[in-house]
mmCIF file of N, CA and C in Angstrom:
data_model
loop_
_atom_site.group_PDB
_atom_site.id
_atom_site.type_symbol
_atom_site.label_atom_id
_atom_site.label_comp_id
_atom_site.label_asym_id
_atom_site.label_seq_id
_atom_site.Cartn_x
_atom_site.Cartn_y
_atom_site.Cartn_z
ATOM 1 N N MET A 285 0.856 -1.180 0.000
ATOM 2 C CA MET A 285 0.000 0.000 0.000
ATOM 3 C C MET A 285 0.894 1.233 0.000
ATOM 4 N N ALA A 286 0.565 2.186 -0.802
ATOM 5 C CA ALA A 286 1.374 3.389 -0.973
ATOM 6 C C ALA A 286 1.183 4.387 0.167
ATOM 7 N N PHE A 287 0.165 4.206 0.959
ATOM 8 C CA PHE A 287 -0.075 5.131 2.062
ATOM 9 C C PHE A 287 -0.488 4.312 3.278
ATOM 10 N N PRO A 288 -0.214 4.816 4.474
ATOM 11 C CA PRO A 288 -0.590 4.076 5.676
ATOM 12 C C PRO A 288 -2.092 4.228 5.945
ATOM 13 N N LEU A 289 -2.789 3.120 5.998
ATOM 14 C CA LEU A 289 -4.224 3.141 6.245
ATOM 15 C C LEU A 289 -4.457 3.099 7.753
ATOM 16 N N THR A 290 -5.221 4.066 8.242
ATOM 17 C CA THR A 290 -5.509 4.162 9.670
ATOM 18 C C THR A 290 -7.011 4.346 9.868
ATOM 19 N N PRO A 291 -7.506 4.109 11.080
ATOM 20 C CA PRO A 291 -8.918 4.400 11.347
ATOM 21 C C PRO A 291 -9.272 5.861 11.072
ATOM 22 N N ALA A 292 -8.367 6.775 11.330
ATOM 23 C CA ALA A 292 -8.630 8.202 11.070
ATOM 24 C C ALA A 292 -8.810 8.459 9.572
ATOM 25 N N ILE A 293 -8.007 7.810 8.747
ATOM 26 C CA ILE A 293 -8.158 7.958 7.290
ATOM 27 C C ILE A 293 -9.481 7.355 6.846
ATOM 28 N N LEU A 294 -9.841 6.203 7.378
ATOM 29 C CA LEU A 294 -11.121 5.578 7.025
ATOM 30 C C LEU A 294 -12.295 6.477 7.403
ATOM 31 N N LYS A 295 -12.187 7.131 8.540
ATOM 32 C CA LYS A 295 -13.242 8.068 8.963
ATOM 33 C C LYS A 295 -13.355 9.216 7.950
ATOM 34 N N GLN A 296 -12.231 9.727 7.486
ATOM 35 C CA GLN A 296 -12.262 10.812 6.504
ATOM 36 C C GLN A 296 -12.813 10.353 5.162
ATOM 37 N N VAL A 297 -12.507 9.119 4.772
ATOM 38 C CA VAL A 297 -13.070 8.556 3.539
ATOM 39 C C VAL A 297 -14.587 8.476 3.668
ATOM 40 N N TYR A 298 -15.069 7.995 4.804
ATOM 41 C CA TYR A 298 -16.505 7.917 5.066
ATOM 42 C C TYR A 298 -17.131 9.310 5.000
ATOM 43 N N ASP A 299 -16.485 10.282 5.649
ATOM 44 C CA ASP A 299 -17.009 11.658 5.637
ATOM 45 C C ASP A 299 -17.084 12.208 4.217
ATOM 46 N N LEU A 300 -16.060 11.955 3.420
ATOM 47 C CA LEU A 300 -16.054 12.421 2.030
ATOM 48 C C LEU A 300 -17.222 11.820 1.261
ATOM 49 N N LEU A 301 -17.361 10.510 1.320
ATOM 50 C CA LEU A 301 -18.437 9.855 0.584
ATOM 51 C C LEU A 301 -19.818 10.280 1.099
ATOM 52 N N SER A 302 -19.925 10.538 2.384
ATOM 53 C CA SER A 302 -21.218 10.905 2.993
ATOM 54 C C SER A 302 -21.826 12.178 2.421
ATOM 55 N N VAL A 303 -21.007 13.066 1.886
ATOM 56 C CA VAL A 303 -21.530 14.326 1.346
ATOM 57 C C VAL A 303 -21.745 14.261 -0.163
ATOM 58 N N THR A 304 -21.518 13.086 -0.751
ATOM 59 C CA THR A 304 -21.744 12.901 -2.180
ATOM 60 C C THR A 304 -23.028 12.103 -2.393
ATOM 61 N N GLU A 305 -23.546 12.199 -3.618
ATOM 62 C CA GLU A 305 -24.739 11.414 -3.967
ATOM 63 C C GLU A 305 -24.333 9.968 -4.228
ATOM 64 N N PRO A 306 -25.176 9.043 -3.939
ATOM 65 C CA PRO A 306 -26.485 9.166 -3.304
ATOM 66 C C PRO A 306 -26.435 9.163 -1.784
ATOM 67 N N PHE A 307 -25.239 9.011 -1.206
ATOM 68 C CA PHE A 307 -25.109 8.887 0.239
ATOM 69 C C PHE A 307 -25.699 10.067 0.998
ATOM 70 N N ALA A 308 -25.566 11.267 0.442
ATOM 71 C CA ALA A 308 -26.046 12.474 1.121
ATOM 72 C C ALA A 308 -27.552 12.421 1.383
ATOM 73 N N ARG A 309 -28.277 11.655 0.588
ATOM 74 C CA ARG A 309 -29.736 11.533 0.760
ATOM 75 C C ARG A 309 -30.140 10.402 1.699
ATOM 76 N N TRP A 310 -29.209 9.596 2.125
ATOM 77 C CA TRP A 310 -29.545 8.355 2.811
ATOM 78 C C TRP A 310 -29.627 8.435 4.336
ATOM 79 N N ASN A 311 -29.385 9.566 4.912
ATOM 80 C CA ASN A 311 -29.472 9.703 6.373
ATOM 81 C C ASN A 311 -28.585 8.673 7.093
ATOM 82 N N LEU A 312 -27.362 8.531 6.604
ATOM 83 C CA LEU A 312 -26.409 7.641 7.255
ATOM 84 C C LEU A 312 -25.930 8.260 8.565
ATOM 85 N N PRO A 313 -25.468 7.447 9.495
ATOM 86 C CA PRO A 313 -24.986 8.015 10.753
ATOM 87 C C PRO A 313 -23.741 8.877 10.539
ATOM 88 N N ASP A 314 -23.561 9.833 11.415
ATOM 89 C CA ASP A 314 -22.356 10.647 11.420
ATOM 90 C C ASP A 314 -21.164 9.731 11.685
ATOM 91 N N SER A 315 -20.027 10.089 11.168
ATOM 92 C CA SER A 315 -18.838 9.237 11.332
ATOM 93 C C SER A 315 -18.461 9.037 12.798
ATOM 94 N N ASP A 316 -18.852 9.959 13.669
ATOM 95 C CA ASP A 316 -18.567 9.779 15.095
ATOM 96 C C ASP A 316 -19.387 8.638 15.696
ATOM 97 N N GLU A 317 -20.433 8.225 14.994
ATOM 98 C CA GLU A 317 -21.281 7.127 15.471
ATOM 99 C C GLU A 317 -20.868 5.786 14.879
ATOM 100 N N VAL A 318 -19.808 5.779 14.085
ATOM 101 C CA VAL A 318 -19.307 4.562 13.440
ATOM 102 C C VAL A 318 -17.875 4.340 13.912
ATOM 103 N N GLN A 319 -17.530 3.084 14.150
ATOM 104 C CA GLN A 319 -16.152 2.750 14.490
ATOM 105 C C GLN A 319 -15.466 2.239 13.230
ATOM 106 N N PHE A 320 -14.244 2.669 13.008
ATOM 107 C CA PHE A 320 -13.485 2.276 11.827
ATOM 108 C C PHE A 320 -12.270 1.464 12.255
ATOM 109 N N LYS A 321 -12.071 0.341 11.554
ATOM 110 C CA LYS A 321 -10.950 -0.543 11.877
ATOM 111 C C LYS A 321 -10.174 -0.879 10.615
ATOM 112 N N VAL A 322 -8.887 -1.083 10.795
ATOM 113 C CA VAL A 322 -8.017 -1.558 9.724
ATOM 114 C C VAL A 322 -7.719 -3.023 10.021
ATOM 115 N N GLN A 323 -7.938 -3.874 9.021
ATOM 116 C CA GLN A 323 -7.626 -5.286 9.165
ATOM 117 C C GLN A 323 -6.540 -5.666 8.165
ATOM 118 N N ARG A 324 -5.920 -6.789 8.406
ATOM 119 C CA ARG A 324 -4.851 -7.222 7.520
ATOM 120 C C ARG A 324 -5.184 -8.516 6.777
ATOM 121 N N GLY A 325 -6.271 -9.171 7.115
ATOM 122 C CA GLY A 325 -6.638 -10.450 6.518
ATOM 123 C C GLY A 325 -7.100 -10.336 5.074
ATOM 124 N N ARG A 326 -7.086 -11.463 4.383
ATOM 125 C CA ARG A 326 -7.492 -11.527 2.985
ATOM 126 C C ARG A 326 -8.890 -12.120 2.804
ATOM 127 N N SER A 327 -9.569 -12.476 3.880
ATOM 128 C CA SER A 327 -10.861 -13.150 3.739
ATOM 129 C C SER A 327 -11.947 -12.231 3.180
ATOM 130 N N ALA A 328 -11.820 -10.937 3.380
ATOM 131 C CA ALA A 328 -12.780 -9.967 2.831
ATOM 132 C C ALA A 328 -12.074 -8.626 2.684
ATOM 133 N N SER A 329 -12.422 -7.882 1.628
ATOM 134 C CA SER A 329 -11.794 -6.571 1.443
ATOM 135 C C SER A 329 -12.325 -5.555 2.447
ATOM 136 N N ALA A 330 -13.578 -5.763 2.875
ATOM 137 C CA ALA A 330 -14.179 -4.868 3.864
ATOM 138 C C ALA A 330 -15.354 -5.592 4.511
ATOM 139 N N ARG A 331 -15.725 -5.136 5.686
ATOM 140 C CA ARG A 331 -16.843 -5.738 6.412
ATOM 141 C C ARG A 331 -17.572 -4.673 7.217
ATOM 142 N N LEU A 332 -18.851 -4.963 7.446
ATOM 143 C CA LEU A 332 -19.682 -4.130 8.306
ATOM 144 C C LEU A 332 -20.265 -5.014 9.388
ATOM 145 N N TRP A 333 -20.154 -4.570 10.627
ATOM 146 C CA TRP A 333 -20.841 -5.196 11.741
ATOM 147 C C TRP A 333 -21.785 -4.156 12.311
ATOM 148 N N THR A 334 -22.979 -4.581 12.658
ATOM 149 C CA THR A 334 -23.947 -3.661 13.240
ATOM 150 C C THR A 334 -24.285 -4.112 14.648
ATOM 151 N N GLY A 335 -24.528 -3.153 15.474
ATOM 152 C CA GLY A 335 -24.861 -3.388 16.869
ATOM 153 C C GLY A 335 -25.153 -2.041 17.481
ATOM 154 N N LYS A 336 -24.770 -1.868 18.740
ATOM 155 C CA LYS A 336 -24.950 -0.538 19.347
ATOM 156 C C LYS A 336 -24.239 0.518 18.524
ATOM 157 N N LYS A 337 -23.066 0.168 18.044
ATOM 158 C CA LYS A 337 -22.297 1.057 17.173
ATOM 159 C C LYS A 337 -21.878 0.245 15.957
ATOM 160 N N SER A 338 -22.106 0.772 14.779
ATOM 161 C CA SER A 338 -21.689 0.078 13.557
ATOM 162 C C SER A 338 -20.174 0.143 13.434
ATOM 163 N N VAL A 339 -19.603 -0.930 12.895
ATOM 164 C CA VAL A 339 -18.158 -1.017 12.697
ATOM 165 C C VAL A 339 -17.910 -1.316 11.224
ATOM 166 N N ILE A 340 -17.076 -0.498 10.602
ATOM 167 C CA ILE A 340 -16.634 -0.741 9.233
ATOM 168 C C ILE A 340 -15.145 -1.033 9.280
ATOM 169 N N ALA A 341 -14.782 -2.203 8.756
ATOM 170 C CA ALA A 341 -13.377 -2.603 8.722
ATOM 171 C C ALA A 341 -12.939 -2.741 7.267
ATOM 172 N N ILE A 342 -11.762 -2.233 6.967
ATOM 173 C CA ILE A 342 -11.191 -2.305 5.625
ATOM 174 C C ILE A 342 -9.857 -3.056 5.734
ATOM 175 N N SER A 343 -9.633 -3.990 4.812
ATOM 176 C CA SER A 343 -8.420 -4.806 4.827
ATOM 177 C C SER A 343 -7.310 -4.168 3.996
ATOM 178 N N THR A 344 -6.135 -4.054 4.591
ATOM 179 C CA THR A 344 -4.983 -3.549 3.849
ATOM 180 C C THR A 344 -4.476 -4.589 2.855
ATOM 181 N N ALA A 345 -4.749 -5.864 3.104
ATOM 182 C CA ALA A 345 -4.308 -6.917 2.191
ATOM 183 C C ALA A 345 -5.088 -6.899 0.880
ATOM 184 N N CYS A 346 -6.308 -6.354 0.911
ATOM 185 C CA CYS A 346 -7.171 -6.353 -0.279
ATOM 186 C C CYS A 346 -7.371 -4.967 -0.879
ATOM 187 N N ASN A 347 -6.893 -3.939 -0.226
ATOM 188 C CA ASN A 347 -7.089 -2.564 -0.679
ATOM 189 C C ASN A 347 -5.737 -1.868 -0.734
ATOM 190 N N GLY A 348 -5.083 -1.942 -1.883
ATOM 191 C CA GLY A 348 -3.739 -1.398 -2.017
ATOM 192 C C GLY A 348 -3.656 0.018 -2.560
ATOM 193 N N HIS A 349 -4.803 0.587 -2.947
ATOM 194 C CA HIS A 349 -4.817 1.930 -3.522
ATOM 195 C C HIS A 349 -6.004 2.703 -2.965
ATOM 196 N N ILE A 350 -5.925 4.000 -3.004
ATOM 197 C CA ILE A 350 -7.011 4.830 -2.488
ATOM 198 C C ILE A 350 -8.315 4.549 -3.236
ATOM 199 N N ASN A 351 -8.239 4.250 -4.521
ATOM 200 C CA ASN A 351 -9.462 3.960 -5.278
ATOM 201 C C ASN A 351 -10.185 2.735 -4.742
ATOM 202 N N THR A 352 -9.434 1.691 -4.387
ATOM 203 C CA THR A 352 -10.087 0.500 -3.844
ATOM 204 C C THR A 352 -10.605 0.748 -2.431
ATOM 205 N N VAL A 353 -9.915 1.571 -1.670
ATOM 206 C CA VAL A 353 -10.408 1.933 -0.333
ATOM 207 C C VAL A 353 -11.739 2.683 -0.468
ATOM 208 N N LEU A 354 -11.804 3.630 -1.385
ATOM 209 C CA LEU A 354 -13.049 4.381 -1.605
ATOM 210 C C LEU A 354 -14.182 3.453 -2.029
ATOM 211 N N SER A 355 -13.903 2.562 -2.950
ATOM 212 C CA SER A 355 -14.926 1.639 -3.433
ATOM 213 C C SER A 355 -15.374 0.681 -2.330
ATOM 214 N N SER A 356 -14.434 0.170 -1.556
ATOM 215 C CA SER A 356 -14.787 -0.742 -0.460
ATOM 216 C C SER A 356 -15.617 -0.029 0.602
ATOM 217 N N MET A 357 -15.249 1.203 0.914
ATOM 218 C CA MET A 357 -16.027 1.971 1.891
ATOM 219 C C MET A 357 -17.434 2.220 1.354
ATOM 220 N N ALA A 358 -17.536 2.595 0.090
ATOM 221 C CA ALA A 358 -18.845 2.838 -0.517
ATOM 222 C C ALA A 358 -19.704 1.578 -0.457
ATOM 223 N N HIS A 359 -19.111 0.443 -0.729
ATOM 224 C CA HIS A 359 -19.815 -0.838 -0.670
ATOM 225 C C HIS A 359 -20.391 -1.065 0.736
ATOM 226 N N GLU A 360 -19.581 -0.853 1.741
ATOM 227 C CA GLU A 360 -20.045 -1.064 3.120
ATOM 228 C C GLU A 360 -21.089 -0.022 3.523
ATOM 229 N N MET A 361 -21.005 1.163 2.956
ATOM 230 C CA MET A 361 -22.016 2.194 3.241
ATOM 231 C C MET A 361 -23.372 1.812 2.653
ATOM 232 N N VAL A 362 -23.374 1.076 1.539
ATOM 233 C CA VAL A 362 -24.635 0.557 0.995
ATOM 234 C C VAL A 362 -25.220 -0.450 1.985
ATOM 235 N N HIS A 363 -24.380 -1.336 2.518
ATOM 236 C CA HIS A 363 -24.865 -2.280 3.535
ATOM 237 C C HIS A 363 -25.377 -1.543 4.779
ATOM 238 N N LEU A 364 -24.692 -0.480 5.173
ATOM 239 C CA LEU A 364 -25.139 0.303 6.327
ATOM 240 C C LEU A 364 -26.496 0.934 6.054
ATOM 241 N N HIS A 365 -26.694 1.426 4.852
ATOM 242 C CA HIS A 365 -27.987 1.996 4.468
ATOM 243 C C HIS A 365 -29.076 0.926 4.539
ATOM 244 N N GLU A 366 -28.771 -0.254 4.051
ATOM 245 C CA GLU A 366 -29.719 -1.372 4.148
ATOM 246 C C GLU A 366 -30.108 -1.619 5.605
ATOM 247 N N HIS A 367 -29.111 -1.678 6.453
ATOM 248 C CA HIS A 367 -29.358 -1.927 7.877
ATOM 249 C C HIS A 367 -30.248 -0.844 8.473
ATOM 250 N N ARG A 368 -29.982 0.392 8.143
ATOM 251 C CA ARG A 368 -30.772 1.510 8.690
ATOM 252 C C ARG A 368 -32.199 1.494 8.154
ATOM 253 N N CYS A 369 -32.386 0.927 6.969
ATOM 254 C CA CYS A 369 -33.737 0.785 6.391
ATOM 255 C C CYS A 369 -34.402 -0.514 6.840
ATOM 256 N N LYS A 370 -33.719 -1.251 7.713
ATOM 257 C CA LYS A 370 -34.223 -2.524 8.233
ATOM 258 C C LYS A 370 -34.469 -3.558 7.134
ATOM 259 N N ILE A 371 -33.579 -3.556 6.157
ATOM 260 C CA ILE A 371 -33.634 -4.537 5.077
ATOM 261 C C ILE A 371 -32.550 -5.569 5.335
ATOM 262 N N ARG A 372 -32.962 -6.801 5.369
ATOM 263 C CA ARG A 372 -31.997 -7.892 5.530
ATOM 264 C C ARG A 372 -31.668 -8.417 4.144
ATOM 265 N N SER A 373 -30.474 -8.164 3.696
ATOM 266 C CA SER A 373 -30.078 -8.513 2.336
ATOM 267 C C SER A 373 -30.030 -10.020 2.159
ATOM 268 N N ARG A 374 -30.576 -10.456 1.066
ATOM 269 C CA ARG A 374 -30.596 -11.880 0.727
ATOM 270 C C ARG A 374 -29.846 -12.070 -0.589
ATOM 271 N N GLY A 375 -29.648 -13.301 -0.941
ATOM 272 C CA GLY A 375 -28.980 -13.573 -2.203
ATOM 273 C C GLY A 375 -27.516 -13.895 -1.989
ATOM 274 N N PRO A 376 -26.801 -14.113 -3.084
ATOM 275 C CA PRO A 376 -25.383 -14.466 -2.967
ATOM 276 C C PRO A 376 -24.597 -13.388 -2.229
ATOM 277 N N ASP A 377 -23.872 -13.811 -1.217
ATOM 278 C CA ASP A 377 -23.024 -12.885 -0.446
ATOM 279 C C ASP A 377 -23.796 -11.710 0.144
ATOM 280 N N HIS A 378 -25.064 -11.898 0.436
ATOM 281 C CA HIS A 378 -25.896 -10.859 1.051
ATOM 282 C C HIS A 378 -26.037 -9.623 0.169
ATOM 283 N N HIS A 379 -26.120 -9.828 -1.110
ATOM 284 C CA HIS A 379 -26.303 -8.737 -2.057
ATOM 285 C C HIS A 379 -27.614 -8.954 -2.805
ATOM 286 N N GLY A 380 -28.701 -8.669 -2.107
ATOM 287 C CA GLY A 380 -30.032 -8.872 -2.658
ATOM 288 C C GLY A 380 -30.476 -7.726 -3.546
ATOM 289 N N VAL A 381 -31.772 -7.709 -3.820
ATOM 290 C CA VAL A 381 -32.345 -6.743 -4.758
ATOM 291 C C VAL A 381 -32.104 -5.303 -4.304
ATOM 292 N N ALA A 382 -32.396 -5.008 -3.039
ATOM 293 C CA ALA A 382 -32.216 -3.631 -2.543
ATOM 294 C C ALA A 382 -30.754 -3.219 -2.633
ATOM 295 N N PHE A 383 -29.841 -4.103 -2.216
ATOM 296 C CA PHE A 383 -28.417 -3.783 -2.292
ATOM 297 C C PHE A 383 -28.034 -3.468 -3.735
ATOM 298 N N ARG A 384 -28.464 -4.304 -4.657
ATOM 299 C CA ARG A 384 -28.082 -4.124 -6.065
ATOM 300 C C ARG A 384 -28.634 -2.822 -6.643
ATOM 301 N N GLU A 385 -29.831 -2.450 -6.255
ATOM 302 C CA GLU A 385 -30.405 -1.189 -6.742
ATOM 303 C C GLU A 385 -29.622 0.004 -6.212
ATOM 304 N N TRP A 386 -29.330 -0.011 -4.923
ATOM 305 C CA TRP A 386 -28.569 1.101 -4.339
ATOM 306 C C TRP A 386 -27.128 1.097 -4.835
ATOM 307 N N ALA A 387 -26.546 -0.083 -5.008
ATOM 308 C CA ALA A 387 -25.181 -0.178 -5.533
ATOM 309 C C ALA A 387 -25.107 0.421 -6.935
ATOM 310 N N ALA A 388 -26.137 0.193 -7.739
ATOM 311 C CA ALA A 388 -26.160 0.763 -9.090
ATOM 312 C C ALA A 388 -26.149 2.286 -9.037
ATOM 313 N N GLN A 389 -26.871 2.872 -8.086
ATOM 314 C CA GLN A 389 -26.864 4.331 -7.921
ATOM 315 C C GLN A 389 -25.467 4.824 -7.551
ATOM 316 N N VAL A 390 -24.826 4.122 -6.618
ATOM 317 C CA VAL A 390 -23.482 4.505 -6.177
ATOM 318 C C VAL A 390 -22.498 4.389 -7.329
ATOM 319 N N CYS A 391 -22.567 3.284 -8.058
ATOM 320 C CA CYS A 391 -21.632 3.068 -9.170
ATOM 321 C C CYS A 391 -21.809 4.108 -10.265
ATOM 322 N N GLU A 392 -23.045 4.460 -10.546
ATOM 323 C CA GLU A 392 -23.294 5.486 -11.563
ATOM 324 C C GLU A 392 -22.750 6.841 -11.114
ATOM 325 N N ALA A 393 -22.979 7.190 -9.868
ATOM 326 C CA ALA A 393 -22.541 8.492 -9.353
ATOM 327 C C ALA A 393 -21.023 8.595 -9.225
ATOM 328 N N HIS A 394 -20.362 7.471 -8.923
ATOM 329 C CA HIS A 394 -18.931 7.516 -8.621
ATOM 330 C C HIS A 394 -18.049 6.867 -9.686
ATOM 331 N N GLY A 395 -18.657 6.315 -10.723
ATOM 332 C CA GLY A 395 -17.877 5.730 -11.795
ATOM 333 C C GLY A 395 -17.288 4.370 -11.474
ATOM 334 N N TYR A 396 -17.866 3.661 -10.512
ATOM 335 C CA TYR A 396 -17.385 2.315 -10.191
ATOM 336 C C TYR A 396 -17.996 1.314 -11.168
ATOM 337 N N ASP A 397 -17.297 0.228 -11.390
ATOM 338 C CA ASP A 397 -17.782 -0.851 -12.236
ATOM 339 C C ASP A 397 -18.733 -1.703 -11.401
ATOM 340 N N LEU A 398 -19.992 -1.723 -11.759
ATOM 341 C CA LEU A 398 -20.991 -2.466 -10.996
ATOM 342 C C LEU A 398 -20.642 -3.945 -10.898
ATOM 343 N N LYS A 399 -20.026 -4.505 -11.920
ATOM 344 C CA LYS A 399 -19.660 -5.923 -11.902
ATOM 345 C C LYS A 399 -18.618 -6.216 -10.825
ATOM 346 N N LEU A 400 -17.796 -5.235 -10.507
ATOM 347 C CA LEU A 400 -16.766 -5.423 -9.478
ATOM 348 C C LEU A 400 -17.239 -4.959 -8.094
ATOM 349 N N PHE A 401 -18.340 -4.231 -8.051
ATOM 350 C CA PHE A 401 -18.769 -3.620 -6.795
ATOM 351 C C PHE A 401 -19.330 -4.641 -5.816
ATOM 352 N N TYR A 402 -19.901 -5.703 -6.353
ATOM 353 C CA TYR A 402 -20.358 -6.749 -5.462
ATOM 354 C C TYR A 402 -19.977 -8.084 -6.022
#
């Protein structure tokens, strides 16, 4: 990785994406209400855990560039939006109809490849 990934950087990535479409319309929690973690494992590029406080973890082993960090964070923010809407994602890898619809909005707005987004 060309830059050191820290929880503080992940928080700033979340804040940046939060003010862009479609995230700005989604009433996502403020970054102070989310815990950010850096992981080193290869089992997943990013993960979201929900509970009293949502946790977003990004893997340094799977995210070697700022572009992949942004895309991984955006992906987890779609899952967070699902959780806040009380939608339990179904389908392969928990990417059901609602996730795919919202992911398409994110990919269109940010130029991500939908085929790689989930």
